[in-house]
């Protein structure tokens, strides 16, 4: 009994230390975002002596937050919608179609997950330029669909196996075509894994910096993360404004993740166990 209590105490202590280490950068960002530049350099760890919202007001205007937020929302919604639509159809069809060809195509989707993004940056930018989609938020969303569909196909493929084939057979007997069967019967049952994919891809697309930096050239099309980068001057880095803008950028992610985080583990676990 004592060994069990000691073990439980050790685990609690270990997790508490880990949580404190993880929370410390968040504390640093929030605390320093309410300081002046001079006060921040005096002490990075101390709480602000006279909290000010001026950094948030200036950051809001300097990064053109309203326009940047709209761009981020457009890219995220179109990217996630395209990934879910394409991957759900592909994962369903590959899972329900036995054979070597289906297995080979699925293998290509899985294998593409192992390709580092840095190795395809130059070909990707050239292809985007050739297709005249570089510099466009819609073109950026299209590229996110291409990069994100492989993981989504992998997750859908495993989850579809948990759905009984009898449901599809009954739908076919009632006169439903293949697309009607999928969208009316199968797709609603894929809700847990769909929510999981949507949240994970939202976190990825919303917080991504490298791909928008490569693809967007006009500041009017900048996403929030890319607009924040404009606060880094050649000789002057406005850290208090940068931290304030990062806090503003993180708020939508925190809210969405807080409401839907339970679906992430549920969707992945169900797909892995039943698949």
Short mmCIF file of C-alpha atoms in Angstrom, two decimals:
data_model
loop_
_atom_site.label_atom_id
_atom_site.label_comp_id
_atom_site.label_asym_id
_atom_site.label_seq_id
_atom_site.Cartn_x
_atom_site.Cartn_y
_atom_site.Cartn_z
CA UNK A 1 0.00 0.00 0.00
CA UNK A 2 2.85 2.38 0.89
CA UNK A 3 4.65 1.52 -2.35
CA UNK A 4 1.50 2.32 -4.31
CA UNK A 5 1.08 5.66 -2.50
CA UNK A 6 4.73 6.55 -3.05
CA UNK A 7 4.45 5.64 -6.72
CA UNK A 8 1.30 7.73 -7.10
CA UNK A 9 2.98 10.69 -5.36
CA UNK A 10 6.02 10.41 -7.61
CA UNK A 11 3.86 10.31 -10.77
CA UNK A 12 1.85 13.32 -9.58
CA UNK A 13 5.02 15.24 -8.79
CA UNK A 14 6.59 14.32 -12.13
CA UNK A 15 3.49 15.37 -14.08
CA UNK A 16 3.21 18.61 -12.09
CA UNK A 17 6.80 19.51 -12.95
CA UNK A 18 6.17 18.68 -16.59
CA UNK A 19 3.02 20.83 -16.60
CA UNK A 20 4.90 23.74 -15.00
CA UNK A 21 7.68 23.51 -17.59
CA UNK A 22 5.11 23.42 -20.41
CA UNK A 23 3.14 26.35 -19.00
CA UNK A 24 6.17 28.56 -18.32
CA UNK A 25 6.60 29.81 -21.95
CA UNK A 26 2.88 30.63 -22.04
CA UNK A 27 3.22 32.59 -18.81
CA UNK A 28 6.25 34.43 -20.22
CA UNK A 29 4.38 35.40 -23.39
CA UNK A 30 1.26 36.63 -21.56
CA UNK A 31 3.10 38.43 -18.76
CA UNK A 32 5.54 40.26 -21.06
CA UNK A 33 2.82 41.20 -23.52
CA UNK A 34 1.45 43.58 -20.86
CA UNK A 35 4.83 45.27 -20.24
CA UNK A 36 6.69 48.07 -21.90
CA UNK A 37 9.84 47.18 -23.83
CA UNK A 38 12.06 48.62 -21.09
CA UNK A 39 10.28 46.80 -18.27
CA UNK A 40 10.46 43.52 -20.14
CA UNK A 41 14.25 43.74 -20.47
CA UNK A 42 14.57 44.52 -16.78
CA UNK A 43 12.97 41.20 -15.85
CA UNK A 44 11.48 38.61 -18.18
CA UNK A 45 10.01 36.54 -15.35
CA UNK A 46 8.40 39.16 -13.10
CA UNK A 47 4.77 40.14 -13.40
CA UNK A 48 4.08 43.53 -15.03
CA UNK A 49 4.17 46.33 -12.46
CA UNK A 50 1.66 48.43 -14.40
CA UNK A 51 -0.14 46.25 -16.97
CA UNK A 52 -0.93 48.02 -20.22
CA UNK A 53 -3.09 47.08 -23.20
CA UNK A 54 -1.22 49.40 -25.54
CA UNK A 55 0.76 46.50 -26.96
CA UNK A 56 -2.44 44.73 -28.00
CA UNK A 57 -3.89 47.89 -29.55
CA UNK A 58 -0.70 48.57 -31.52
CA UNK A 59 -0.31 44.93 -32.53
CA UNK A 60 -3.92 44.82 -33.71
CA UNK A 61 -3.28 47.68 -36.12
CA UNK A 62 0.29 46.87 -37.13
CA UNK A 63 -0.44 43.30 -38.22
CA UNK A 64 -3.73 44.37 -39.83
CA UNK A 65 -5.41 41.76 -37.68
CA UNK A 66 -8.89 41.90 -39.15
CA UNK A 67 -7.69 41.29 -42.71
CA UNK A 68 -5.10 38.72 -41.59
CA UNK A 69 -7.71 36.84 -39.57
CA UNK A 70 -10.03 36.69 -42.58
CA UNK A 71 -7.18 35.30 -44.69
CA UNK A 72 -6.35 32.68 -42.05
CA UNK A 73 -10.01 31.69 -41.79
CA UNK A 74 -10.35 31.37 -45.60
CA UNK A 75 -7.23 29.22 -45.88
CA UNK A 76 -8.21 27.06 -42.87
CA UNK A 77 -11.84 26.50 -43.93
CA UNK A 78 -11.03 25.74 -47.56
CA UNK A 79 -8.05 23.58 -46.64
CA UNK A 80 -9.89 21.55 -44.02
CA UNK A 81 -13.00 21.22 -46.21
CA UNK A 82 -10.96 19.96 -49.15
CA UNK A 83 -8.95 17.55 -47.01
CA UNK A 84 -12.06 16.07 -45.39
CA UNK A 85 -13.98 15.77 -48.67
CA UNK A 86 -11.16 14.16 -50.69
CA UNK A 87 -9.77 11.99 -47.91
CA UNK A 88 -13.16 10.67 -46.76
CA UNK A 89 -14.03 9.51 -50.27
CA UNK A 90 -10.57 8.07 -50.89
CA UNK A 91 -10.31 6.36 -47.50
CA UNK A 92 -13.78 4.85 -47.86
CA UNK A 93 -13.20 3.58 -51.40
CA UNK A 94 -9.75 2.15 -50.66
CA UNK A 95 -11.02 0.43 -47.52
CA UNK A 96 -13.98 -1.13 -49.31
CA UNK A 97 -12.06 -2.17 -52.45
CA UNK A 98 -9.82 -5.18 -51.84
CA UNK A 99 -7.00 -5.94 -54.23
CA UNK A 100 -3.41 -5.16 -55.05
CA UNK A 101 -4.18 -1.91 -56.84
CA UNK A 102 -6.06 -0.55 -53.83
CA UNK A 103 -3.28 -1.66 -51.48
CA UNK A 104 -0.65 -0.03 -53.69
CA UNK A 105 -2.51 3.30 -53.81
CA UNK A 106 -3.00 3.25 -50.05
CA UNK A 107 0.71 2.50 -49.62
CA UNK A 108 1.55 5.57 -51.70
CA UNK A 109 -0.59 7.74 -49.44
CA UNK A 110 1.12 6.36 -46.35
CA UNK A 111 4.60 6.54 -47.87
CA UNK A 112 4.12 10.20 -48.80
CA UNK A 113 3.76 10.97 -45.09
CA UNK A 114 7.45 10.09 -44.67
CA UNK A 115 8.66 12.69 -47.20
CA UNK A 116 10.10 15.75 -45.37
CA UNK A 117 8.48 19.02 -46.39
CA UNK A 118 11.87 20.72 -46.77
CA UNK A 119 12.79 18.31 -49.56
CA UNK A 120 9.84 19.39 -51.72
CA UNK A 121 9.84 23.14 -51.03
CA UNK A 122 11.54 24.18 -54.26
CA UNK A 123 9.53 21.85 -56.57
CA UNK A 124 6.37 22.91 -54.76
CA UNK A 125 7.00 26.63 -55.29
CA UNK A 126 7.82 26.06 -58.96
CA UNK A 127 4.69 24.00 -59.45
CA UNK A 128 2.58 26.64 -57.70
CA UNK A 129 4.09 29.33 -59.89
CA UNK A 130 3.44 27.24 -62.99
CA UNK A 131 -0.19 26.76 -62.00
CA UNK A 132 -0.54 30.50 -61.25
CA UNK A 133 -1.66 29.87 -57.66
CA UNK A 134 1.34 31.40 -55.91
CA UNK A 135 0.47 34.56 -54.00
CA UNK A 136 -3.19 33.58 -53.55
CA UNK A 137 -4.90 32.49 -50.34
CA UNK A 138 -7.03 30.10 -52.41
CA UNK A 139 -3.92 28.64 -53.99
CA UNK A 140 -2.39 28.25 -50.53
CA UNK A 141 -5.49 26.34 -49.39
CA UNK A 142 -5.18 24.07 -52.43
CA UNK A 143 -1.61 23.21 -51.49
CA UNK A 144 -2.65 22.47 -47.91
CA UNK A 145 -5.20 20.01 -49.29
CA UNK A 146 -2.51 18.21 -51.23
CA UNK A 147 -0.16 18.07 -48.24
CA UNK A 148 -2.77 17.09 -45.66
CA UNK A 149 -4.84 14.51 -47.49
CA UNK A 150 -2.37 11.63 -46.94
CA UNK A 151 -2.69 11.55 -43.14
CA UNK A 152 -6.46 11.98 -43.38
CA UNK A 153 -6.76 9.06 -45.83
CA UNK A 154 -4.77 6.91 -43.41
CA UNK A 155 -7.12 7.76 -40.51
CA UNK A 156 -10.32 7.38 -42.55
CA UNK A 157 -9.12 4.07 -43.99
CA UNK A 158 -8.75 2.59 -40.52
CA UNK A 159 -12.01 4.03 -39.21
CA UNK A 160 -14.16 2.86 -42.14
CA UNK A 161 -13.31 -0.75 -41.27
CA UNK A 162 -15.31 -0.37 -38.06
CA UNK A 163 -18.51 0.28 -40.02
CA UNK A 164 -20.52 -2.88 -40.90
CA UNK A 165 -20.90 -3.55 -44.61
CA UNK A 166 -24.51 -4.57 -44.01
CA UNK A 167 -25.46 -0.89 -43.80
CA UNK A 168 -24.25 -0.32 -47.34
CA UNK A 169 -25.91 -3.47 -48.63
CA UNK A 170 -29.23 -2.38 -47.11
CA UNK A 171 -28.86 1.06 -48.68
CA UNK A 172 -28.16 -0.47 -52.11
CA UNK A 173 -31.25 -2.65 -51.77
CA UNK A 174 -33.28 0.49 -51.08
CA UNK A 175 -32.06 1.98 -54.35
CA UNK A 176 -29.25 4.24 -53.12
CA UNK A 177 -26.31 4.77 -55.44
CA UNK A 178 -22.72 4.67 -54.27
CA UNK A 179 -22.48 8.41 -53.62
CA UNK A 180 -25.87 8.52 -51.90
CA UNK A 181 -24.83 5.62 -49.69
CA UNK A 182 -21.63 7.33 -48.73
CA UNK A 183 -23.01 10.79 -47.98
CA UNK A 184 -26.29 9.66 -46.35
CA UNK A 185 -25.16 6.53 -44.49
CA UNK A 186 -21.38 6.32 -44.14
CA UNK A 187 -20.19 9.92 -43.80
CA UNK A 188 -22.40 10.74 -40.76
CA UNK A 189 -20.89 7.71 -39.01
CA UNK A 190 -17.41 9.12 -39.66
CA UNK A 191 -18.11 12.16 -37.46
CA UNK A 192 -15.62 11.28 -34.65
CA UNK A 193 -12.66 10.86 -36.98
CA UNK A 194 -13.80 13.81 -39.12
CA UNK A 195 -13.77 16.11 -36.09
CA UNK A 196 -10.35 14.74 -35.14
CA UNK A 197 -8.93 15.43 -38.59
CA UNK A 198 -10.52 18.88 -38.73
CA UNK A 199 -9.04 19.93 -35.37
CA UNK A 200 -5.55 18.58 -36.10
CA UNK A 201 -5.47 20.20 -39.51
CA UNK A 202 -6.81 23.48 -38.11
CA UNK A 203 -3.97 23.57 -35.58
CA UNK A 204 -1.50 22.85 -38.37
CA UNK A 205 -2.82 25.32 -40.95
CA UNK A 206 -3.57 28.16 -38.52
CA UNK A 207 -0.11 28.01 -36.90
CA UNK A 208 1.94 27.27 -40.02
CA UNK A 209 4.53 29.85 -41.01
CA UNK A 210 6.85 28.29 -43.57
CA UNK A 211 4.36 27.47 -46.33
CA UNK A 212 2.59 30.87 -46.28
CA UNK A 213 6.01 32.54 -46.32
CA UNK A 214 6.90 30.59 -49.46
CA UNK A 215 3.58 31.09 -51.23
CA UNK A 216 2.29 34.54 -50.28
CA UNK A 217 3.97 37.65 -51.65
CA UNK A 218 1.36 40.36 -51.09
CA UNK A 219 0.86 41.63 -47.53
CA UNK A 220 -2.89 41.90 -48.20
CA UNK A 221 -2.98 38.09 -48.40
CA UNK A 222 -0.86 37.42 -45.32
CA UNK A 223 -2.13 35.04 -42.65
CA UNK A 224 -1.96 35.99 -38.97
CA UNK A 225 1.31 34.17 -38.31
CA UNK A 226 2.92 35.69 -41.39
CA UNK A 227 1.71 39.18 -40.48
CA UNK A 228 3.29 38.80 -37.05
CA UNK A 229 6.63 38.26 -38.77
CA UNK A 230 6.47 41.84 -40.08
CA UNK A 231 7.14 43.04 -36.52
CA UNK A 232 10.66 41.64 -36.76
CA UNK A 233 12.66 44.59 -38.08
CA UNK A 234 16.20 44.42 -39.41
CA UNK A 235 17.63 46.37 -36.49
CA UNK A 236 14.74 46.47 -34.04
CA UNK A 237 12.57 43.65 -32.73
CA UNK A 238 9.45 44.83 -30.95
CA UNK A 239 9.17 41.90 -28.60
CA UNK A 240 6.26 43.21 -26.55
CA UNK A 241 4.20 43.75 -29.72
CA UNK A 242 5.29 40.36 -31.06
CA UNK A 243 4.20 38.61 -27.87
CA UNK A 244 0.88 40.48 -27.86
CA UNK A 245 0.21 39.50 -31.48
CA UNK A 246 1.11 35.88 -30.75
CA UNK A 247 -1.33 35.83 -27.84
CA UNK A 248 -4.05 37.24 -30.10
CA UNK A 249 -3.21 34.65 -32.75
CA UNK A 250 -3.35 31.79 -30.25
CA UNK A 251 -6.74 32.68 -28.76
CA UNK A 252 -8.88 31.02 -31.52
CA UNK A 253 -6.73 27.89 -31.38
CA UNK A 254 -7.03 27.63 -27.61
CA UNK A 255 -10.81 28.11 -27.69
CA UNK A 256 -11.39 25.52 -30.42
CA UNK A 257 -9.01 23.02 -28.87
CA UNK A 258 -10.59 23.44 -25.43
CA UNK A 259 -14.07 22.65 -26.78
CA UNK A 260 -13.14 19.76 -29.07
CA UNK A 261 -9.94 18.20 -27.70
CA UNK A 262 -11.77 15.12 -26.39
CA UNK A 263 -12.69 14.18 -29.95
CA UNK A 264 -9.02 13.92 -30.93
CA UNK A 265 -8.18 10.93 -28.75
CA UNK A 266 -11.62 9.37 -29.24
CA UNK A 267 -11.35 9.49 -33.03
CA UNK A 268 -7.79 8.24 -33.23
CA UNK A 269 -8.38 5.51 -30.63
CA UNK A 270 -11.56 4.21 -32.27
CA UNK A 271 -9.94 4.17 -35.70
CA UNK A 272 -6.85 2.38 -34.44
CA UNK A 273 -8.64 -0.22 -32.30
CA UNK A 274 -11.49 -1.03 -34.67
CA UNK A 275 -9.38 -0.74 -37.81
#
